[in-house]
Amino acid sequence: MAAFRPTLSVAGAACAALFVCAPPAHGQWSAAPVVALGAAIPGGSLRDVMAEGVTAKAGVWMRAPRVPVGITAEAMFTHLRADRREAADGALQVGAMLVNVTSRRHEGRLDPYGTFGAGWYLFNNPEDRYRERHAPGVNVGIGEVIAVGDRDYFVEVRLHAMYTATTTGRAWTTFLPLMAGVRF
């Protein structure tokens, strides 16, 4: 039996369903593009072979009126460089398609938030460490939004965990991006 593998069409269908489900009596959905860039820190056993790198993401933040949470559909790319102390052969690049739920208070210029979500992670195969080039994963994080004019600037930290098949069995591979970005 073939394993289920989410595709871009599944993510598109989920986003379309969110737009269709907006209650017309309460107004319109708001949607805004989001971009961010920052440092990435490997975690757990990944720290033994990889060193710090960079993360970039782009997405769309959506929120229905009178609902205290928003949904973010995003694409993320992380590059972790090889740790020379362990003589790793190459860097680890991770791409991901994610859907996150983000809390929002909208009470002032400073607005802390929490976020959690899931997605599908794709990565290269440095040192034949991983048996597969893709894995499901989850992420959880916190951030702070600073409203300046009609833009929202933010800083956030998230823990990403991919359930990967390594050469020693299945395990959680983790990394921690520290990002700053803007929502238009």
Coordinates of N, CA, C and O in Angstrom, one line a residue:
M1 N 0.8 -1.2 0.0 CA 0.0 0.0 0.0 C 0.9 1.2 0.0 O 1.8 1.3 0.8
A2 N 0.6 2.2 -0.8 CA 1.4 3.4 -1.0 C 1.2 4.3 0.2 O 0.0 4.5 0.7
A3 N 2.2 4.9 0.7 CA 2.1 5.9 1.8 C 1.6 7.2 1.3 O 1.8 7.6 0.2
F4 N 0.8 7.9 2.2 CA 0.2 9.2 1.9 C 1.4 10.2 1.9 O 2.1 10.3 2.8
R5 N 1.5 11.0 0.9 CA 2.5 12.0 0.8 C 1.8 13.3 0.4 O 1.3 13.5 -0.7
P6 N 1.7 14.3 1.4 CA 1.0 15.5 1.1 C 1.7 16.3 -0.1 O 2.9 16.2 -0.2
T7 N 0.9 16.9 -0.9 CA 1.5 17.7 -2.0 C 1.1 19.1 -1.9 O 0.3 19.5 -1.0
L8 N 1.6 19.9 -2.8 CA 1.2 21.3 -2.8 C -0.3 21.5 -3.1 O -0.9 22.4 -2.6
S9 N -0.9 20.6 -3.9 CA -2.3 20.7 -4.1 C -3.1 20.5 -2.9 O -4.2 21.1 -2.7
V10 N -2.7 19.6 -1.9 CA -3.4 19.4 -0.7 C -3.3 20.7 0.2 O -4.3 21.1 0.7
A11 N -2.2 21.4 0.2 CA -2.0 22.6 0.9 C -2.9 23.7 0.3 O -3.5 24.5 1.0
G12 N -2.9 23.7 -1.0 CA -3.8 24.7 -1.7 C -5.3 24.5 -1.5 O -6.0 25.4 -1.3
A13 N -5.7 23.2 -1.4 CA -7.1 22.9 -1.1 C -7.4 23.3 0.3 O -8.5 23.8 0.6
A14 N -6.5 23.1 1.2 CA -6.8 23.5 2.6 C -6.9 25.0 2.7 O -7.8 25.5 3.4
C15 N -6.0 25.8 2.1 CA -6.2 27.3 2.1 C -7.5 27.7 1.4 O -8.1 28.6 1.9
A16 N -7.9 27.1 0.3 CA -9.1 27.5 -0.3 C -10.3 27.2 0.6 O -11.2 28.0 0.7
A17 N -10.3 26.1 1.3 CA -11.3 25.7 2.3 C -11.5 26.8 3.4 O -12.6 27.1 3.8
L18 N -10.3 27.3 3.8 CA -10.3 28.3 4.9 C -11.0 29.6 4.3 O -11.8 30.2 5.1
F19 N -10.8 30.0 3.1 CA -11.4 31.2 2.5 C -12.9 31.0 2.3 O -13.7 31.8 2.6
V20 N -13.3 29.8 1.9 CA -14.7 29.5 1.7 C -15.5 29.5 3.0 O -16.6 29.9 3.0
C21 N -14.9 29.0 4.1 CA -15.6 28.9 5.3 C -15.7 30.2 6.1 O -16.3 30.2 7.2
A22 N -15.2 31.3 5.6 CA -15.4 32.6 6.4 C -16.9 32.9 6.5 O -17.6 32.9 5.5
P23 N -17.3 33.2 7.7 CA -18.7 33.6 7.8 C -19.0 35.0 7.2 O -18.4 36.0 7.6
P24 N -19.9 35.1 6.2 CA -20.1 36.3 5.5 C -20.8 37.4 6.3 O -20.6 38.6 6.1
A25 N -21.5 37.0 7.4 CA -22.2 38.0 8.2 C -21.2 38.7 9.1 O -21.6 39.8 9.6
H26 N -20.0 38.2 9.3 CA -19.1 38.9 10.2 C -18.0 39.6 9.5 O -17.1 40.0 10.1
G27 N -18.0 39.7 8.2 CA -17.0 40.5 7.5 C -16.1 39.6 6.7 O -16.5 38.5 6.3
Q28 N -15.0 40.1 6.3 CA -14.1 39.5 5.4 C -12.9 38.9 6.1 O -12.5 39.5 7.1
W29 N -12.3 37.9 5.5 CA -11.0 37.4 6.0 C -9.9 38.5 5.7 O -10.0 39.2 4.7
S30 N -9.0 38.6 6.6 CA -7.8 39.5 6.3 C -6.7 38.5 5.9 O -6.5 37.5 6.5
A31 N -5.9 38.9 4.9 CA -4.7 38.1 4.5 C -3.6 39.1 4.3 O -3.8 40.1 3.7
A32 N -2.4 38.6 4.7 CA -1.2 39.5 4.5 C 0.0 38.6 4.2 O 0.2 37.6 4.9
P33 N 0.8 39.0 3.3 CA 2.1 38.3 3.0 C 3.1 38.5 4.2 O 3.1 39.5 4.9
V34 N 3.9 37.5 4.5 CA 4.8 37.5 5.6 C 6.2 37.0 5.0 O 6.2 36.0 4.3
V35 N 7.2 37.7 5.4 CA 8.6 37.3 5.0 C 9.5 37.4 6.3 O 9.2 38.3 7.1
A36 N 10.4 36.5 6.4 CA 11.3 36.6 7.6 C 12.7 35.9 7.2 O 12.8 35.1 6.3
L37 N 13.7 36.3 8.0 CA 15.1 35.8 7.8 C 15.7 35.8 9.2 O 15.5 36.6 10.0
G38 N 16.6 34.8 9.4 CA 17.3 34.7 10.7 C 18.3 33.6 10.7 O 18.5 32.9 9.8
A39 N 18.8 33.4 11.9 CA 19.7 32.3 12.2 C 19.0 31.0 12.5 O 17.9 31.0 13.0
A40 N 19.7 29.9 12.3 CA 19.2 28.6 12.6 C 20.2 27.8 13.4 O 21.4 27.8 13.1
I41 N 19.7 27.2 14.5 CA 20.6 26.5 15.4 C 20.2 25.0 15.4 O 19.1 24.7 15.7
P42 N 21.1 24.1 15.1 CA 20.8 22.7 15.2 C 20.6 22.2 16.6 O 21.2 22.8 17.5
G43 N 19.7 21.2 16.8 CA 19.4 20.7 18.2 C 19.7 19.2 18.3 O 19.8 18.5 17.3
G44 N 19.7 18.7 19.5 CA 19.8 17.3 19.7 C 21.1 16.7 19.1 O 22.1 17.3 19.0
S45 N 20.9 15.5 18.5 CA 22.0 14.8 17.9 C 22.5 15.5 16.6 O 23.6 15.3 16.1
L46 N 21.6 16.3 16.0 CA 22.0 17.1 14.8 C 23.2 18.1 15.1 O 24.0 18.4 14.3
R47 N 23.2 18.5 16.4 CA 24.2 19.4 16.8 C 25.6 18.8 16.8 O 26.6 19.5 16.7
D48 N 25.7 17.5 16.8 CA 27.0 16.8 16.7 C 27.7 16.9 15.3 O 28.9 16.8 15.2
V49 N 26.9 17.1 14.3 CA 27.5 17.1 12.9 C 27.2 18.4 12.2 O 27.8 18.6 11.1
M50 N 26.3 19.2 12.6 CA 26.0 20.5 11.9 C 26.2 21.7 12.8 O 26.1 21.6 14.1
A51 N 26.5 22.8 12.2 CA 26.7 24.0 13.0 C 25.6 25.0 12.5 O 24.8 24.7 11.7
E52 N 25.6 26.2 13.1 CA 24.6 27.2 12.9 C 24.5 27.5 11.4 O 25.5 27.4 10.7
G53 N 23.3 28.0 11.0 CA 23.1 28.4 9.6 C 22.1 29.5 9.5 O 22.0 30.3 10.5
V54 N 21.3 29.5 8.4 CA 20.3 30.6 8.2 C 19.0 30.0 7.8 O 18.9 28.8 7.3
T55 N 17.9 30.7 8.1 CA 16.6 30.3 7.7 C 15.9 31.5 7.1 O 16.0 32.6 7.5
A56 N 15.1 31.2 6.0 CA 14.3 32.2 5.4 C 12.9 31.6 5.2 O 12.7 30.4 5.0
K57 N 11.8 32.4 5.3 CA 10.5 31.9 5.1 C 9.6 33.0 4.4 O 9.9 34.2 4.6
A58 N 8.6 32.5 3.7 CA 7.7 33.4 3.1 C 6.3 32.7 3.2 O 6.2 31.5 3.2
G59 N 5.3 33.5 3.4 CA 4.0 32.9 3.6 C 2.8 33.9 3.5 O 3.0 35.0 3.2
V60 N 1.7 33.4 3.9 CA 0.5 34.2 3.9 C -0.2 34.0 5.2 O -0.5 32.8 5.6
W61 N -0.4 35.1 6.0 CA -1.1 35.0 7.3 C -2.5 35.4 7.0 O -2.8 36.4 6.4
M62 N -3.5 34.5 7.5 CA -4.9 34.7 7.3 C -5.6 34.7 8.6 O -5.3 34.0 9.5
R63 N -6.6 35.6 8.7 CA -7.4 35.6 10.0 C -8.8 36.0 9.6 O -9.1 36.9 8.9
A64 N -9.8 35.3 10.2 CA -11.2 35.6 10.1 C -11.5 36.6 11.1 O -10.9 36.7 12.2
P65 N -12.5 37.5 10.8 CA -12.9 38.5 11.8 C -13.4 37.9 13.1 O -14.0 36.8 13.1
R66 N -13.1 38.6 14.2 CA -13.6 38.2 15.5 C -13.1 36.8 16.0 O -13.7 36.1 16.8
V67 N -12.0 36.3 15.4 CA -11.4 35.0 15.8 C -10.1 35.3 16.4 O -9.3 36.0 15.7
P68 N -9.8 34.8 17.6 CA -8.5 35.2 18.2 C -7.3 34.5 17.7 O -6.2 34.7 18.2
V69 N -7.4 33.7 16.7 CA -6.2 33.0 16.1 C -6.2 33.3 14.6 O -7.2 33.5 14.0
G70 N -5.0 33.2 14.0 CA -4.8 33.2 12.6 C -4.2 32.0 12.1 O -3.7 31.1 12.9
I71 N -4.2 31.8 10.8 CA -3.6 30.6 10.1 C -2.5 31.1 9.2 O -2.7 32.1 8.5
T72 N -1.4 30.5 9.2 CA -0.3 30.9 8.3 C 0.1 29.7 7.5 O 0.4 28.6 8.1
A73 N 0.1 29.9 6.2 CA 0.6 28.9 5.3 C 1.9 29.4 4.8 O 2.0 30.6 4.3
E74 N 3.0 28.7 5.0 CA 4.3 29.2 4.7 C 5.3 28.2 4.1 O 5.1 27.0 4.3
A75 N 6.2 28.7 3.3 CA 7.3 27.9 2.8 C 8.6 28.4 3.5 O 8.8 29.6 3.7
M76 N 9.4 27.4 3.9 CA 10.6 27.8 4.7 C 11.8 27.0 4.1 O 11.7 25.9 3.6
F77 N 13.0 27.7 4.2 CA 14.2 27.1 3.7 C 15.3 27.3 4.8 O 15.5 28.5 5.3
T78 N 15.9 26.3 5.3 CA 17.0 26.4 6.3 C 18.3 25.7 5.7 O 18.2 24.7 5.1
H79 N 19.4 26.4 5.9 CA 20.7 25.9 5.6 C 21.6 25.8 6.8 O 21.8 26.8 7.4
L80 N 21.9 24.6 7.2 CA 22.8 24.4 8.3 C 24.2 24.0 7.8 O 24.3 23.0 7.0
R81 N 25.2 24.6 8.2 CA 26.6 24.3 7.6 C 27.2 23.1 8.4 O 26.8 22.8 9.5
A82 N 28.1 22.4 7.7 CA 28.8 21.3 8.3 C 29.7 21.7 9.4 O 30.3 22.8 9.3
D83 N 29.7 21.0 10.5 CA 30.6 21.2 11.6 C 31.9 20.6 11.3 O 32.1 19.4 11.2
R84 N 32.9 21.4 11.1 CA 34.3 20.9 10.7 C 34.9 20.0 11.8 O 35.7 19.2 11.4
R85 N 34.5 20.2 13.0 CA 35.1 19.4 14.1 C 34.8 17.9 13.9 O 35.5 17.0 14.2
E86 N 33.6 17.6 13.3 CA 33.2 16.2 13.1 C 33.4 15.8 11.7 O 33.0 14.7 11.3
A87 N 34.1 16.6 10.8 CA 34.4 16.2 9.5 C 33.2 15.8 8.7 O 33.2 14.9 7.9
A88 N 32.1 16.6 8.8 CA 30.9 16.3 8.0 C 31.2 16.6 6.5 O 31.9 17.5 6.2
D89 N 30.6 15.8 5.6 CA 30.9 16.0 4.2 C 30.1 17.2 3.6 O 30.5 17.7 2.6
G90 N 29.0 17.5 4.1 CA 28.2 18.6 3.5 C 27.2 19.2 4.4 O 27.0 18.8 5.5
A91 N 26.7 20.3 3.9 CA 25.7 21.1 4.7 C 24.3 20.4 4.6 O 24.1 19.5 3.7
L92 N 23.4 20.7 5.5 CA 22.1 20.2 5.5 C 21.2 21.3 5.1 O 21.1 22.4 5.7
Q93 N 20.4 21.1 4.0 CA 19.4 22.1 3.6 C 18.1 21.4 3.8 O 17.8 20.3 3.5
V94 N 17.2 22.2 4.5 CA 15.8 21.7 4.8 C 14.8 22.7 4.2 O 14.9 23.9 4.4
G95 N 13.9 22.2 3.4 CA 12.8 22.9 2.9 C 11.5 22.4 3.5 O 11.4 21.2 3.8
A96 N 10.5 23.3 3.7 CA 9.3 22.8 4.4 C 8.1 23.6 3.9 O 8.2 24.8 3.6
M97 N 7.0 22.9 3.8 CA 5.7 23.5 3.6 C 4.9 23.3 4.9 O 4.8 22.2 5.4
L98 N 4.5 24.4 5.5 CA 4.0 24.4 6.9 C 2.6 25.1 6.9 O 2.4 26.1 6.2
V99 N 1.8 24.6 7.8 CA 0.5 25.3 8.2 C 0.6 25.5 9.7 O 0.7 24.5 10.4
N100 N 0.4 26.8 10.2 CA 0.5 27.1 11.6 C -0.7 27.8 12.1 O -1.3 28.6 11.3
V101 N -1.1 27.6 13.3 CA -2.1 28.4 14.0 C -1.3 29.4 14.9 O -0.5 29.0 15.7
T102 N -1.7 30.6 14.8 CA -1.0 31.7 15.6 C -2.0 32.5 16.4 O -3.0 32.9 15.9
S103 N -1.7 32.6 17.7 CA -2.6 33.4 18.6 C -2.4 34.8 18.4 O -1.3 35.2 18.0
R104 N -3.4 35.6 18.5 CA -3.3 37.1 18.4 C -4.2 37.8 19.4 O -5.3 37.4 19.6
R105 N -3.7 38.8 20.1 CA -4.5 39.6 21.0 C -5.0 40.9 20.4 O -6.0 41.3 20.8
H106 N -4.2 41.5 19.6 CA -4.5 42.9 19.0 C -4.8 43.9 20.1 O -5.9 44.6 20.0
E107 N -4.0 44.0 21.1 CA -4.3 45.0 22.2 C -3.4 46.2 22.1 O -3.6 47.1 23.0
G108 N -2.5 46.3 21.3 CA -1.6 47.5 21.3 C -0.5 47.3 20.3 O -0.4 46.4 19.5
R109 N 0.5 48.2 20.5 CA 1.7 48.2 19.6 C 2.5 47.0 19.7 O 3.1 46.5 18.8
L110 N 2.7 46.5 21.0 CA 3.4 45.3 21.2 C 2.4 44.2 21.4 O 1.5 44.3 22.2
D111 N 2.6 43.1 20.7 CA 1.6 42.0 20.7 C 2.3 40.6 20.8 O 2.7 40.1 19.7
P112 N 2.5 40.0 21.9 CA 3.1 38.7 22.0 C 2.2 37.6 21.4 O 1.0 37.8 21.4
Y113 N 2.8 36.6 20.8 CA 2.0 35.5 20.3 C 2.6 34.2 20.4 O 3.8 34.1 20.6
G114 N 1.8 33.1 20.3 CA 2.3 31.8 20.3 C 1.9 31.2 18.9 O 1.0 31.6 18.3
T115 N 2.7 30.2 18.5 CA 2.4 29.5 17.2 C 2.7 28.1 17.3 O 3.6 27.7 18.0
F116 N 1.9 27.2 16.7 CA 2.2 25.8 16.6 C 1.6 25.3 15.2 O 0.7 25.9 14.7
G117 N 2.3 24.3 14.7 CA 1.8 23.8 13.4 C 2.5 22.5 13.0 O 3.2 21.9 13.8
A118 N 2.2 22.1 11.8 CA 2.7 20.9 11.2 C 3.0 21.1 9.8 O 2.6 22.0 9.2
G119 N 3.8 20.2 9.2 CA 4.2 20.3 7.8 C 5.0 19.2 7.3 O 5.1 18.1 8.0
W120 N 5.4 19.3 6.1 CA 6.2 18.3 5.4 C 7.6 18.9 5.1 O 7.7 19.9 4.5
Y121 N 8.6 18.2 5.6 CA 10.0 18.7 5.5 C 10.7 17.9 4.4 O 10.6 16.6 4.4
L122 N 11.5 18.5 3.5 CA 12.3 17.9 2.5 C 13.7 18.3 2.8 O 14.0 19.5 3.1
F123 N 14.7 17.4 2.7 CA 16.1 17.7 3.0 C 17.0 16.9 2.2 O 16.7 15.9 1.6
N124 N 18.3 17.5 2.1 CA 19.3 16.7 1.4 C 19.8 15.6 2.3 O 19.3 15.4 3.4
N125 N 20.8 14.9 1.8 CA 21.2 13.7 2.5 C 22.7 13.7 2.9 O 23.5 13.0 2.3
P126 N 23.2 14.6 3.8 CA 24.6 14.7 4.0 C 25.1 13.4 4.8 O 24.4 12.9 5.6
E127 N 26.2 12.9 4.3 CA 26.9 11.8 4.9 C 26.0 10.5 5.0 O 26.2 9.7 5.8
D128 N 25.0 10.4 4.1 CA 24.1 9.3 4.1 C 23.5 9.1 5.5 O 23.2 8.0 5.9
R129 N 23.3 10.2 6.3 CA 22.7 10.1 7.6 C 21.3 9.7 7.6 O 20.8 9.1 8.5
Y130 N 20.5 10.2 6.6 CA 19.1 9.9 6.5 C 18.8 8.9 5.5 O 19.3 8.9 4.4
R131 N 17.8 8.0 5.7 CA 17.4 7.0 4.8 C 16.4 7.6 3.8 O 16.2 7.1 2.7
E132 N 15.7 8.6 4.2 CA 14.7 9.2 3.3 C 15.0 10.7 3.2 O 15.7 11.3 4.0
R133 N 14.5 11.3 2.1 CA 14.7 12.7 1.9 C 13.5 13.6 2.3 O 13.5 14.8 1.9
H134 N 12.6 13.0 3.0 CA 11.4 13.8 3.4 C 10.9 13.2 4.7 O 11.1 12.1 5.0
A135 N 10.1 14.0 5.4 CA 9.6 13.6 6.7 C 8.5 14.5 7.2 O 8.5 15.7 6.9
P136 N 7.5 14.0 7.9 CA 6.6 14.9 8.6 C 7.2 15.6 9.8 O 8.2 15.1 10.3
G137 N 6.7 16.7 10.2 CA 7.2 17.4 11.3 C 6.2 18.3 12.0 O 5.2 18.6 11.4
V138 N 6.7 18.9 13.1 CA 5.9 19.8 13.9 C 6.8 21.0 14.3 O 8.0 20.9 14.2
N139 N 6.1 22.1 14.6 CA 6.9 23.2 15.1 C 6.0 23.9 16.2 O 4.8 23.9 16.1
V140 N 6.7 24.6 17.1 CA 6.1 25.4 18.2 C 7.0 26.5 18.5 O 8.2 26.4 18.4
G141 N 6.4 27.7 18.7 CA 7.2 28.9 19.0 C 6.5 30.0 19.6 O 5.3 30.0 19.9
I142 N 7.3 31.1 19.9 CA 6.7 32.3 20.5 C 7.3 33.5 19.7 O 8.4 33.3 19.1
G143 N 6.6 34.6 19.8 CA 7.1 35.8 19.1 C 6.5 37.1 19.7 O 5.7 37.0 20.5
E144 N 7.0 38.2 19.1 CA 6.5 39.5 19.5 C 6.3 40.3 18.2 O 7.2 40.4 17.4
V145 N 5.1 40.9 18.1 CA 4.8 41.7 16.9 C 4.9 43.2 17.4 O 4.4 43.5 18.5
I146 N 5.5 44.0 16.6 CA 5.6 45.4 16.8 C 5.0 46.2 15.7 O 5.5 46.1 14.5
A147 N 3.8 46.8 15.9 CA 3.1 47.5 14.9 C 3.7 48.9 14.7 O 3.9 49.7 15.6
V148 N 4.1 49.2 13.4 CA 4.6 50.5 13.0 C 3.9 50.9 11.8 O 4.1 50.3 10.7
G149 N 3.0 51.8 11.9 CA 2.2 52.3 10.7 C 1.3 51.2 10.3 O 0.6 50.5 11.1
D150 N 1.3 50.9 9.0 CA 0.5 49.8 8.5 C 1.2 48.5 8.3 O 0.7 47.6 7.7
R151 N 2.4 48.4 8.9 CA 3.2 47.2 8.8 C 3.3 46.6 10.2 O 3.4 47.3 11.2
D152 N 3.4 45.3 10.3 CA 3.7 44.6 11.6 C 5.1 43.9 11.4 O 5.3 43.1 10.6
Y153 N 6.0 44.3 12.3 CA 7.3 43.7 12.3 C 7.3 42.7 13.4 O 6.6 42.9 14.4
F154 N 8.1 41.6 13.3 CA 8.0 40.6 14.4 C 9.4 39.9 14.5 O 10.2 40.0 13.6
V155 N 9.6 39.4 15.7 CA 10.7 38.5 16.0 C 10.1 37.3 16.6 O 9.1 37.3 17.3
E156 N 10.7 36.1 16.2 CA 10.1 34.9 16.8 C 11.2 33.8 16.9 O 12.2 33.9 16.2
V157 N 10.9 32.8 17.7 CA 11.8 31.7 17.8 C 10.9 30.5 17.8 O 9.8 30.4 18.4
R158 N 11.3 29.5 17.0 CA 10.5 28.2 16.8 C 11.4 27.0 17.0 O 12.5 27.0 16.5
L159 N 10.8 26.0 17.5 CA 11.5 24.7 17.6 C 10.8 23.8 16.5 O 9.6 23.6 16.6
H160 N 11.6 23.4 15.5 CA 11.1 22.5 14.5 C 11.6 21.1 14.8 O 12.8 20.9 15.1
A161 N 10.7 20.1 14.7 CA 11.1 18.7 14.9 C 10.6 17.8 13.8 O 9.4 17.8 13.5
M162 N 11.5 17.2 13.0 CA 11.1 16.3 11.9 C 11.3 14.8 12.4 O 12.3 14.5 13.0
Y163 N 10.3 14.0 12.1 CA 10.4 12.6 12.4 C 11.1 11.8 11.3 O 10.4 11.4 10.4
T164 N 12.4 11.7 11.4 CA 13.2 11.2 10.3 C 13.6 9.7 10.5 O 13.7 9.2 11.6
A165 N 13.9 9.1 9.4 CA 14.4 7.7 9.4 C 15.9 7.9 9.2 O 16.4 8.2 8.1
T166 N 16.7 7.7 10.2 CA 18.2 7.8 10.2 C 18.8 6.4 10.0 O 18.0 5.4 10.0
T167 N 20.1 6.3 9.9 CA 20.7 5.0 9.7 C 20.6 4.2 11.0 O 20.8 3.0 10.9
T168 N 20.3 4.8 12.1 CA 20.2 4.1 13.3 C 18.7 3.8 13.8 O 18.4 3.3 14.8
G169 N 17.8 4.2 12.9 CA 16.3 4.1 13.2 C 15.6 5.4 13.1 O 16.2 6.4 12.7
R170 N 14.4 5.4 13.5 CA 13.6 6.7 13.5 C 13.9 7.5 14.7 O 14.0 7.0 15.8
A171 N 13.9 8.8 14.5 CA 14.3 9.7 15.5 C 13.7 11.1 15.2 O 13.5 11.4 14.0
W172 N 13.7 12.0 16.2 CA 13.3 13.4 16.0 C 14.6 14.2 15.7 O 15.5 14.2 16.5
T173 N 14.6 14.9 14.6 CA 15.7 15.7 14.2 C 15.2 17.2 14.4 O 14.2 17.5 13.9
T174 N 15.9 18.0 15.2 CA 15.4 19.3 15.6 C 16.4 20.4 15.2 O 17.6 20.2 15.1
F175 N 15.8 21.6 15.0 CA 16.6 22.8 14.8 C 15.7 24.0 15.3 O 14.5 23.8 15.4
L176 N 16.4 25.1 15.6 CA 15.7 26.2 16.2 C 16.0 27.5 15.4 O 17.1 28.0 15.6
P177 N 15.1 28.0 14.6 CA 15.3 29.3 13.9 C 15.0 30.4 14.8 O 14.0 30.4 15.5
L178 N 15.8 31.4 14.7 CA 15.5 32.7 15.4 C 15.4 33.8 14.3 O 16.4 34.1 13.6
M179 N 14.2 34.3 14.1 CA 13.9 35.1 12.9 C 13.3 36.4 13.2 O 12.6 36.6 14.2
A180 N 13.6 37.4 12.3 CA 12.9 38.7 12.3 C 12.3 38.9 11.0 O 12.8 38.4 9.9
G181 N 11.1 39.5 10.9 CA 10.4 39.6 9.7 C 9.4 40.7 9.7 O 9.3 41.5 10.6
V182 N 8.6 40.7 8.6 CA 7.6 41.7 8.4 C 6.3 41.1 7.8 O 6.4 40.2 7.0
R183 N 5.2 41.6 8.3 CA 3.9 41.2 7.7 C 3.3 42.5 7.1 O 3.2 43.5 7.7
F184 N 3.0 42.4 5.8 CA 2.6 43.6 5.0 C 1.1 43.8 5.2 O 0.3 42.9 5.4

